[in-house]
Short mmCIF file of C-alpha atoms and ligand atoms in Angstrom, two decimals:
data_model
loop_
_atom_site.label_atom_id
_atom_site.label_comp_id
_atom_site.label_asym_id
_atom_site.label_seq_id
_atom_site.Cartn_x
_atom_site.Cartn_y
_atom_site.Cartn_z
CA MET A 110 -2.40 -66.34 26.24
CA ASP A 111 -3.13 -68.83 23.93
CA GLU A 112 -6.87 -70.85 23.96
CA LEU A 113 -7.41 -73.83 26.36
CA ASN A 114 -8.85 -75.86 23.36
CA PHE A 115 -10.36 -79.11 25.31
CA ASP A 116 -12.91 -80.31 26.53
CA ILE A 117 -12.81 -80.10 30.45
CA ASN A 118 -15.88 -82.62 31.28
CA THR A 119 -13.82 -84.39 29.75
CA LEU A 120 -10.32 -84.74 29.59
CA LYS A 121 -8.51 -86.61 32.13
CA ILE A 122 -5.61 -84.45 33.40
CA SER A 123 -3.44 -86.91 31.90
CA ASP A 124 -4.76 -86.20 28.31
CA ILE A 125 -3.66 -82.40 28.48
CA GLY A 126 -0.39 -82.16 30.85
CA GLU A 127 1.53 -80.65 33.18
CA LYS A 128 2.03 -77.00 31.46
CA LYS A 129 -1.76 -76.99 30.06
CA LEU A 130 -2.46 -77.30 33.75
CA VAL A 131 -0.59 -74.52 34.98
CA SER A 132 -2.27 -72.39 32.62
CA PHE A 133 -5.78 -73.61 32.97
CA ILE A 134 -5.50 -72.73 36.79
CA THR A 135 -3.59 -69.77 36.50
CA GLU A 136 -6.29 -68.17 33.77
CA LYS A 137 -9.13 -69.01 35.80
CA ILE A 138 -7.63 -66.92 38.61
CA GLY A 139 -7.16 -64.30 35.84
CA PHE A 140 -3.10 -64.48 36.42
CA GLU A 141 -1.92 -63.73 33.43
CA ASN A 142 -3.92 -60.04 32.45
CA PHE A 143 -3.67 -58.47 36.37
CA SER A 144 -0.15 -60.37 36.53
CA ASN A 145 2.22 -57.10 37.83
CA GLU A 146 1.66 -55.39 40.88
CA PHE A 147 -0.68 -57.21 42.45
CA ASN A 148 -0.53 -56.86 45.92
CA GLY A 149 2.31 -55.22 46.21
CA PHE A 150 4.04 -57.82 44.21
CA LYS A 151 5.54 -56.83 41.48
CA GLU A 152 5.68 -59.86 39.45
CA ILE A 153 4.15 -63.53 39.89
CA TRP A 154 4.96 -65.16 36.67
CA ASP A 155 8.70 -65.92 37.58
CA ASP A 156 11.14 -68.22 38.46
CA ALA A 157 10.00 -66.21 41.92
CA ALA A 158 7.15 -63.68 42.77
CA VAL A 159 8.70 -60.98 43.91
CA LEU A 160 7.21 -58.82 46.74
CA ASP A 161 8.01 -54.95 47.10
CA LEU A 162 8.60 -54.85 50.28
CA GLY A 163 9.59 -50.57 49.52
CA ASP A 164 13.43 -50.67 49.96
CA PHE A 165 14.34 -54.31 48.75
CA TYR A 166 11.69 -57.22 47.05
CA LEU A 167 10.83 -60.45 48.98
CA THR A 168 10.86 -63.90 46.72
CA PHE A 169 9.02 -66.57 47.23
CA THR A 170 9.07 -70.40 45.02
CA SER A 171 7.85 -73.43 46.30
CA ASP A 172 9.28 -76.67 43.89
CA ILE A 173 7.13 -79.90 44.87
CA LEU A 174 9.16 -82.76 45.19
CA ILE A 175 7.82 -86.92 45.64
CA GLU A 176 9.63 -90.09 45.53
CA LYS A 177 8.49 -91.74 42.78
CA TYR A 178 9.29 -88.74 40.33
CA HIS A 179 11.72 -87.44 42.07
CA PHE A 180 13.63 -89.84 44.04
CA PRO A 181 14.72 -92.70 41.73
CA SER A 182 16.59 -95.65 43.98
CA TRP A 183 19.15 -94.57 43.28
CA LEU A 184 19.52 -92.02 45.33
CA THR A 185 19.95 -91.83 49.34
CA TYR A 186 17.20 -90.58 52.15
CA CYS A 187 20.48 -87.66 52.98
CA SER A 188 20.66 -87.42 48.82
CA TYR A 189 16.74 -86.97 49.26
CA GLY A 190 16.72 -84.43 51.63
CA PHE A 191 19.68 -82.29 49.72
CA LYS A 192 17.84 -82.56 46.73
CA ALA A 193 14.56 -81.22 47.76
CA VAL A 194 15.91 -77.61 49.66
CA SER A 195 18.44 -77.74 46.06
CA VAL A 196 15.97 -77.54 43.17
CA ASN A 197 13.83 -74.97 45.56
CA MET A 198 17.43 -72.31 46.10
CA SER A 199 18.02 -73.19 42.28
CA ASP A 200 14.54 -71.05 40.96
CA LEU A 201 16.17 -68.12 44.28
CA ALA A 202 19.22 -68.44 42.40
CA ALA A 203 17.48 -67.69 39.09
CA MET A 204 15.95 -64.46 40.13
CA GLY A 205 19.46 -64.72 42.46
CA SER A 206 18.09 -64.07 45.42
CA LYS A 207 19.89 -63.90 49.11
CA PRO A 208 17.67 -67.74 50.56
CA VAL A 209 16.34 -66.22 54.32
CA GLY A 210 14.28 -68.41 55.24
CA ILE A 211 12.68 -71.75 54.56
CA ILE A 212 9.48 -73.83 55.08
CA ILE A 213 9.04 -77.82 54.92
CA SER A 214 5.82 -80.00 54.38
CA LEU A 215 7.15 -83.31 54.60
CA SER A 216 3.96 -86.27 54.11
CA LEU A 217 5.92 -89.68 54.92
CA PRO A 218 4.89 -93.34 55.26
CA GLY A 219 3.99 -94.58 58.98
CA ASN A 220 6.88 -97.27 57.91
CA LEU A 221 8.99 -95.28 57.21
CA SER A 222 12.33 -96.42 59.67
CA ILE A 223 12.85 -93.24 61.81
CA ASP A 224 17.09 -94.12 60.72
CA SER A 225 15.44 -93.57 57.08
CA PHE A 226 13.72 -90.63 58.11
CA ASP A 227 16.96 -89.28 60.30
CA GLN A 228 19.39 -88.81 57.16
CA LEU A 229 16.46 -87.15 55.18
CA LEU A 230 16.92 -84.99 57.43
CA ASP A 231 20.49 -84.76 58.68
CA GLY A 232 20.18 -84.36 54.24
CA ILE A 233 17.57 -81.21 55.14
CA VAL A 234 19.74 -79.87 57.35
CA HIS A 235 22.86 -79.95 55.63
CA ALA A 236 21.77 -78.28 52.78
CA CYS A 237 20.57 -75.79 54.70
CA ASN A 238 23.40 -75.11 56.91
CA TYR A 239 25.12 -74.93 53.03
CA TYR A 240 22.62 -71.93 51.84
CA ASN A 241 23.08 -70.37 55.49
CA VAL A 242 18.93 -71.17 55.69
CA PRO A 243 16.78 -71.44 58.32
CA LEU A 244 14.38 -73.46 58.98
CA ILE A 245 11.12 -71.74 59.79
CA GLY A 246 7.93 -73.85 59.84
CA GLY A 247 5.95 -76.38 57.64
CA ASP A 248 3.92 -79.19 58.14
CA THR A 249 4.09 -83.34 58.75
CA ASN A 250 1.25 -84.96 57.82
CA GLU A 251 1.33 -89.16 56.89
CA GLY A 252 1.04 -90.61 52.97
CA ASN A 253 1.77 -92.97 50.69
CA GLU A 254 5.21 -92.17 49.75
CA ILE A 255 8.16 -89.33 50.78
CA ILE A 256 6.37 -86.17 49.14
CA ILE A 257 9.54 -83.45 50.56
CA SER A 258 7.48 -79.59 49.54
CA PRO A 259 9.85 -77.26 50.68
CA THR A 260 8.42 -73.24 50.29
CA VAL A 261 12.02 -70.93 50.08
CA ILE A 262 11.91 -67.47 50.49
CA GLY A 263 14.81 -64.84 49.53
CA LYS A 264 15.50 -61.59 49.30
CA ASN A 265 16.43 -58.74 46.76
CA LYS A 266 18.06 -54.95 46.66
CA LYS A 267 15.51 -53.30 44.41
CA ASN A 268 18.38 -52.66 41.71
CA GLU A 269 20.00 -55.85 41.80
CA ILE A 270 17.08 -58.71 41.23
CA LEU A 271 17.00 -61.03 36.96
CA TYR A 272 13.82 -62.22 35.16
CA LYS A 273 13.75 -64.35 33.04
CA TYR A 274 12.56 -61.38 30.67
CA GLY A 275 15.02 -58.48 29.69
CA PHE A 276 16.87 -59.11 26.60
CA LYS A 277 17.94 -57.20 23.39
CA LYS A 278 18.54 -58.76 19.78
CA GLY A 279 22.37 -59.66 19.96
CA ASP A 280 22.51 -60.28 23.58
CA LEU A 281 25.19 -63.07 24.34
CA LEU A 282 23.46 -66.15 25.69
CA ALA A 283 25.47 -67.90 28.21
CA ILE A 284 25.89 -71.47 31.24
CA THR A 285 26.79 -71.17 34.24
CA GLY A 286 27.72 -74.96 33.68
CA PRO A 287 28.57 -78.08 31.56
CA ILE A 288 24.74 -79.89 31.13
CA GLY A 289 23.43 -83.19 31.31
CA PHE A 290 24.58 -85.41 34.25
CA SER A 291 21.44 -86.30 35.58
CA ALA A 292 20.19 -87.60 32.07
CA LEU A 293 23.31 -89.70 31.34
CA ALA A 294 22.88 -91.52 34.62
CA PHE A 295 18.84 -91.67 34.33
CA GLN A 296 19.37 -92.60 30.30
CA PHE A 297 21.99 -95.51 31.36
CA TYR A 298 20.46 -96.81 35.32
CA GLU A 299 16.70 -96.75 33.14
CA THR A 300 18.07 -98.73 30.41
CA LYS A 301 20.24 -101.66 32.11
CA LYS A 302 18.20 -101.32 35.49
CA THR A 303 21.92 -102.25 36.99
CA ASP A 304 23.75 -100.98 39.37
CA LEU A 305 24.78 -97.23 38.88
CA THR A 306 28.77 -96.63 40.02
CA ASN A 307 29.61 -100.65 38.56
CA ALA A 308 28.06 -99.88 34.85
CA LEU A 309 29.65 -96.86 34.76
CA ILE A 310 32.97 -98.72 35.73
CA THR A 311 33.39 -101.58 33.87
CA GLU A 312 31.32 -101.00 31.00
CA PHE A 313 32.74 -97.25 30.48
CA ALA A 314 36.18 -97.70 32.58
CA PHE A 315 35.67 -94.29 34.25
CA ASP A 316 36.09 -95.98 37.07
CA GLU A 317 39.92 -93.82 37.28
CA SER A 318 37.75 -91.19 35.65
CA LYS A 319 36.91 -88.15 37.42
CA ILE A 320 34.24 -87.18 35.54
CA PHE A 321 33.07 -90.51 37.20
CA GLU A 322 32.91 -88.56 40.96
CA ASP A 323 31.50 -85.66 39.09
CA ILE A 324 28.20 -87.25 37.85
CA LEU A 325 27.87 -88.95 40.48
CA LYS A 326 27.65 -86.34 42.50
CA LYS A 327 26.14 -83.77 40.46
CA ILE A 328 23.29 -85.99 41.40
CA GLU A 329 23.54 -87.31 44.80
CA LEU A 330 23.99 -83.15 45.60
CA PRO A 331 23.06 -80.90 43.38
CA PHE A 332 23.50 -77.41 44.17
CA GLY A 333 21.64 -74.50 43.94
CA LYS A 334 23.70 -71.62 42.17
CA ILE A 335 23.31 -69.43 44.40
CA GLU A 336 26.16 -67.21 44.71
CA GLU A 337 26.87 -67.38 40.98
CA GLY A 338 22.66 -66.39 40.47
CA GLN A 339 24.16 -62.99 43.57
CA PHE A 340 26.71 -62.24 41.00
CA LEU A 341 24.61 -62.70 37.88
CA SER A 342 22.05 -59.54 39.49
CA LYS A 343 24.80 -57.06 39.92
CA PHE A 344 25.99 -56.61 36.82
CA SER A 345 23.45 -54.39 35.22
CA SER A 346 24.92 -55.94 31.70
CA VAL A 347 23.38 -59.17 33.07
CA SER A 348 19.63 -58.39 31.56
CA ALA A 349 17.96 -61.77 31.93
CA ALA A 350 18.82 -65.25 33.66
CA THR A 351 17.09 -68.46 34.90
CA ASP A 352 17.49 -72.03 35.47
CA ILE A 353 17.27 -74.49 33.87
CA SER A 354 15.95 -77.69 35.75
CA ASP A 355 12.73 -79.12 33.55
CA GLY A 356 15.91 -78.84 30.53
CA LEU A 357 17.69 -76.01 28.70
CA ALA A 358 15.38 -76.15 24.79
CA SER A 359 11.80 -75.65 27.17
CA GLU A 360 14.28 -72.61 29.74
CA LEU A 361 14.66 -71.43 26.18
CA GLY A 362 11.10 -71.49 25.09
CA GLU A 363 9.55 -69.53 28.68
CA MET A 364 12.35 -66.52 27.88
CA ILE A 365 11.33 -66.15 25.12
CA ASN A 366 7.52 -65.51 26.01
CA GLU A 367 8.65 -64.11 29.11
CA ASN A 368 10.81 -61.61 26.82
CA ARG A 369 7.52 -61.47 23.42
CA LYS A 370 5.08 -60.49 26.65
CA PHE A 371 8.14 -57.82 28.03
CA ASN A 372 8.29 -55.69 25.38
CA GLN A 373 4.87 -55.84 23.66
CA THR A 374 3.07 -52.20 23.19
CA ILE A 375 -0.66 -53.25 23.86
CA GLU A 376 -3.48 -50.41 22.27
CA VAL A 377 -6.97 -49.21 23.38
CA ASN A 378 -9.28 -50.96 20.62
CA LYS A 379 -11.64 -47.63 21.12
CA ASN A 380 -14.28 -49.34 19.59
CA VAL A 381 -15.06 -51.70 21.62
CA PHE A 382 -15.47 -48.96 24.67
CA ASN A 383 -18.07 -47.18 22.14
CA LYS A 384 -20.27 -50.09 22.08
CA SER A 385 -20.76 -50.57 25.75
CA LYS A 386 -19.93 -48.25 27.61
CA SER A 387 -21.26 -49.07 30.95
CA ASN A 388 -18.57 -51.81 30.39
CA LYS A 389 -16.01 -49.27 30.05
CA ASN A 390 -16.69 -47.56 33.36
CA GLU A 391 -16.35 -51.00 35.00
CA PHE A 392 -13.24 -51.96 33.69
CA ASN A 393 -11.37 -48.14 34.65
CA LYS A 394 -12.14 -48.85 37.67
CA ASN A 395 -11.18 -51.83 38.48
CA LYS A 396 -8.56 -51.69 36.52
CA SER A 397 -7.47 -48.35 38.73
CA ASN A 398 -7.68 -50.44 41.48
CA LYS A 399 -5.74 -53.98 41.22
CA ASN A 400 -4.59 -53.74 44.48
CA SER A 401 -7.58 -54.87 45.94
CA PHE A 402 -8.74 -57.37 42.67
CA ASP A 403 -11.47 -59.06 43.46
CA PRO A 404 -11.04 -62.47 40.45
CA ASN A 405 -15.38 -62.68 40.51
CA TYR A 406 -15.10 -59.36 38.67
CA LEU A 407 -13.76 -61.60 35.60
CA LYS A 408 -16.47 -64.88 37.28
CA ASN A 409 -19.29 -62.76 36.99
CA GLY A 410 -19.23 -61.67 34.19
CA LEU A 411 -18.46 -57.88 34.32
CA ILE A 412 -15.56 -59.07 31.77
CA THR A 413 -14.33 -61.96 30.45
CA ILE A 414 -10.42 -62.45 29.04
CA GLY A 415 -12.35 -62.65 25.80
CA ASP A 416 -13.36 -58.98 26.17
CA TYR A 417 -9.79 -58.23 27.35
CA ASP A 418 -9.06 -59.04 24.32
CA ASP A 419 -11.87 -57.22 22.52
CA ILE A 420 -10.47 -53.90 24.44
CA TYR A 421 -6.23 -53.93 24.12
CA ASN A 422 -4.90 -55.18 21.16
CA PHE A 423 -1.42 -56.75 21.77
CA HIS A 424 1.63 -56.38 19.99
CA PRO A 425 4.18 -58.67 21.23
CA LYS A 426 7.35 -58.32 19.60
CA ASN A 427 9.55 -62.06 18.23
CA PHE A 428 12.92 -63.09 20.08
CA GLY A 429 14.50 -66.31 19.68
CA PHE A 430 17.64 -68.19 19.60
CA ARG A 431 20.39 -69.18 18.18
CA VAL A 432 22.77 -72.08 19.87
CA TYR A 433 25.78 -73.51 18.97
CA GLU A 434 26.14 -77.38 19.05
CA ASN A 435 30.47 -76.98 20.18
CA ARG A 436 29.31 -74.92 22.43
CA ILE A 437 27.09 -75.99 24.35
CA PRO A 438 29.22 -77.47 27.59
CA PHE A 439 28.75 -81.29 28.20
CA ILE A 440 29.97 -84.82 28.88
CA LYS A 441 31.23 -86.13 26.48
CA GLU A 442 30.25 -88.63 27.52
CA ILE A 443 26.73 -88.69 27.38
CA LYS A 444 26.67 -89.15 23.29
CA ARG A 445 28.57 -92.30 23.06
CA LEU A 446 25.72 -93.19 25.30
CA SER A 447 23.24 -92.31 23.48
CA LYS A 448 24.23 -93.53 20.18
CA ILE A 449 25.09 -97.61 23.01
CA LEU A 450 21.16 -96.49 24.02
CA ASN A 451 19.66 -95.88 20.41
CA LYS A 452 19.02 -92.64 21.29
CA ASN A 453 19.69 -88.85 20.57
CA TYR A 454 21.90 -87.62 22.18
CA LEU A 455 20.74 -83.68 21.44
CA ASN A 456 17.15 -85.05 23.08
CA VAL A 457 18.26 -85.94 26.22
CA LEU A 458 21.16 -83.16 26.65
CA PHE A 459 18.00 -80.35 25.70
CA ASN A 460 14.40 -81.41 26.81
CA PHE A 461 15.59 -84.44 30.00
CA GLY A 462 16.14 -81.69 33.37
CA GLU A 463 16.90 -81.32 36.13
CA ASP A 464 19.92 -80.11 35.76
CA PHE A 465 20.68 -77.38 38.00
CA GLU A 466 22.94 -74.90 35.59
CA LEU A 467 21.29 -70.87 35.57
CA VAL A 468 21.27 -69.64 31.40
CA PHE A 469 21.79 -66.76 31.14
CA THR A 470 21.54 -63.30 28.47
CA VAL A 471 24.56 -60.61 28.67
CA ASP A 472 25.90 -57.52 26.84
CA LYS A 473 27.70 -58.08 24.62
CA ASN A 474 29.85 -55.56 24.41
CA ASN A 475 30.29 -56.60 27.93
CA ILE A 476 31.37 -59.91 28.58
CA ASP A 477 35.52 -59.47 27.93
CA GLU A 478 34.84 -57.42 31.67
CA PHE A 479 31.64 -59.94 32.56
CA LYS A 480 33.46 -63.26 31.78
CA LYS A 481 37.51 -61.96 33.09
CA LYS A 482 35.22 -61.23 36.21
CA TYR A 483 32.94 -64.16 36.87
CA GLU A 484 35.49 -66.09 36.03
CA SER A 485 38.08 -64.79 38.93
CA LYS A 486 35.04 -66.73 41.09
CA PHE A 487 33.66 -68.89 40.41
CA PRO A 488 34.36 -72.00 37.27
CA PRO A 489 33.94 -71.27 33.87
CA CYS A 490 30.46 -70.02 32.05
CA TYR A 491 29.80 -70.68 28.65
CA VAL A 492 28.57 -68.60 25.76
CA ILE A 493 26.87 -70.31 23.90
CA GLY A 494 24.63 -68.86 21.73
CA GLU A 495 22.63 -65.05 21.39
CA VAL A 496 19.43 -63.58 21.17
CA THR A 497 17.57 -63.73 17.60
CA ASP A 498 14.56 -62.15 16.34
CA SER A 499 13.35 -65.36 14.73
CA ASP A 500 10.89 -66.95 17.43
CA LEU A 501 12.63 -69.89 17.09
CA ILE A 502 15.35 -72.07 19.31
CA GLU A 503 17.85 -72.45 16.12
CA LEU A 504 21.12 -74.33 17.27
CA GLU A 505 23.32 -75.10 14.55
CA LEU A 506 24.58 -77.81 14.03
CA MET A 507 28.35 -79.18 14.09
CA ASP A 508 27.98 -79.26 10.07
CA GLY A 509 27.06 -76.30 9.55
CA SER A 510 23.36 -76.55 9.07
CA THR A 511 20.34 -75.76 11.34
CA LYS A 512 18.34 -77.85 12.96
CA ILE A 513 15.33 -75.93 14.98
CA LEU A 514 14.49 -77.13 18.28
CA ASN A 515 11.57 -77.53 19.99
CA PRO A 516 10.84 -76.20 23.82
CA LYS A 517 9.96 -78.82 25.21
CA GLY A 518 11.48 -79.90 28.66
CA TYR A 519 10.41 -82.47 31.47
CA GLU A 520 6.71 -82.38 31.90
CA HIS A 521 5.13 -84.31 34.60
CA PHE A 522 1.60 -86.08 33.59
CA LYS A 523 3.74 -86.61 30.48
CA ASP A 524 6.52 -88.18 30.31
N1 LIG B 215 -0.37 -74.99 41.31
C1 LIG B 215 -0.13 -74.18 41.18
N2 LIG B 215 -0.87 -72.93 42.00
C2 LIG B 215 -0.93 -71.31 41.80
N3 LIG B 215 0.63 -71.21 40.67
C3 LIG B 215 1.73 -72.26 40.35
C4 LIG B 215 1.01 -73.45 40.83
N4 LIG B 215 1.20 -74.34 39.76
C5 LIG B 215 2.21 -73.04 39.28
N5 LIG B 215 2.71 -72.25 39.54
C6 LIG B 215 3.06 -71.29 38.54
O1 LIG B 215 2.99 -71.91 37.58
C7 LIG B 215 4.66 -70.89 37.46
C8 LIG B 215 5.35 -71.42 36.07
O2 LIG B 215 5.72 -73.33 37.52
P1 LIG B 215 7.08 -74.33 36.53
O3 LIG B 215 6.84 -74.35 37.64
O4 LIG B 215 6.53 -74.70 34.97
O5 LIG B 215 7.47 -72.77 37.19
P2 LIG B 215 9.42 -72.95 37.53
O6 LIG B 215 9.46 -73.53 39.07
O7 LIG B 215 10.07 -72.03 38.08
O8 LIG B 215 9.78 -74.82 37.13
P3 LIG B 215 10.43 -75.94 37.44
O9 LIG B 215 9.57 -76.35 38.72
O10 LIG B 215 11.27 -76.75 37.09
O11 LIG B 215 11.41 -74.91 38.74
C9 LIG B 215 5.36 -70.46 38.88
O12 LIG B 215 5.05 -68.96 38.29
C10 LIG B 215 4.77 -71.70 39.26
O13 LIG B 215 4.65 -70.66 40.42
C1 LIG B 216 11.90 -91.34 39.86
C2 LIG B 216 12.26 -90.43 38.35
N1 LIG B 216 12.43 -90.28 37.44
C3 LIG B 216 12.30 -89.19 36.91
C4 LIG B 216 13.44 -88.45 37.27
C5 LIG B 216 13.85 -87.45 36.04
N2 LIG B 216 12.79 -87.13 36.65
C6 LIG B 216 12.29 -86.19 37.36
S1 LIG B 216 11.45 -85.19 37.62
C7 LIG B 216 12.69 -83.84 36.42
C8 LIG B 216 12.39 -82.98 35.95
C9 LIG B 216 12.42 -80.88 36.57
O1 LIG B 216 10.80 -81.87 37.46
P1 LIG B 216 9.89 -81.10 38.26
O2 LIG B 216 9.38 -80.10 37.05
O3 LIG B 216 8.83 -81.21 39.22
O4 LIG B 216 11.24 -79.42 38.97
C10 LIG B 216 13.07 -84.95 35.65
C11 LIG B 216 13.98 -85.11 34.43
C12 LIG B 216 13.89 -88.38 38.73
N3 LIG B 216 14.37 -87.45 39.01
N4 LIG B 216 13.30 -89.22 39.59
MG1 LIG B 217 12.22 -72.80 37.65
#
């Protein structure tokens, strides 16, 4: 794992951002080095954590939504509720899980009208009905703004689950649908500070267009691709998947990182053991009993993360993606609007986030059969690129040149 080079005494959370902050949490509890088979958990570092229950897996994930950061003022309360459930379902979809239950905790300001709350609840109930998942509990507290914090539980057959890793060089990269709807609406609305509907009609003559309806629908009623995820997980030729709620570039970066780790070879550095026999015994004792892993083990200095790196030599294998601009499915208006607003449309498209499509990898030898079966059930999916060993996300532009994409997405505390 990357070194966390910051002085915790002087820096504020906003100086480091969401990604480093999460690394800070996971380093402290030793997630990275002891991630697998921990208390029955097969995986704790993916779109959802995976608990091995013998005959099947249960998956768990939670995504919190905060009024100020997730619900623009042009959304209805009903849409708040629906979106909060869908955002969480999107992470289950990425694993190919079938939803089994949802727990929702709420923070609500005392001056929220009962009518507004009723609408918010309607949104939650509609979404639960749509995903056919029972609301099994939660908590309700007073707070300064609306915060909806769902936790969802899913279920997978053991041979039907997808992780962010598992792909090989040459696999094709595909996406379940067009991206950029949310970025388009935000860009427009946030800049013009005007009513989205009117603006789109007057300035873009979108009123007769199906696209216009699609944009509003996608934002007001985003759907997690649960059916699609389950379908993908049944295909052995589909090697990995994730959802792209943080933006396509950032999620591709995560897939590369996870796949590097998954494919790394680990070699024991014998010199370290020769130096300290007692350290070796303590280490083995704890390593052989991961189920009772004691977080104090790291804290008490028996072994620090630095020591761990001394004991093992990690040899990660490089992976990358090559993506083709002319294959990315998006609504063409995003280009026009970005130009008017003087923004780089590729940044808008790749780095904004809040798209709820799935991105996945497929063995190229099976792509025709896969696409045929997939598209007999769902709207078309799009092959947008392939897996390389470059350690980069390369975007081949329409003019044939190549641009290296920064794996940056929406980042709380920074954006
Ligand atoms: N407060 C926390 N405590 C423990 N683990 C955390 C915490 N915050 C995040 N994580 C874990 O860190 C990992 C990365 O979190 P992140 O929210 O970026 O993932 P994600 O849910 O796939 O992304 P998104 O929120 O866009 O869907 C996840 O495995 C998540 O469970
Ligand atoms: C009021 C308001 N301001 C900005 C945005 C944009 N936004 C918020 S979170 C996010 C990405 C995923 O976040 P997370 O990591 O929380 O899943 C994006 C693109 C919004 N939806 N509402
Ligand atoms: Mg996710």
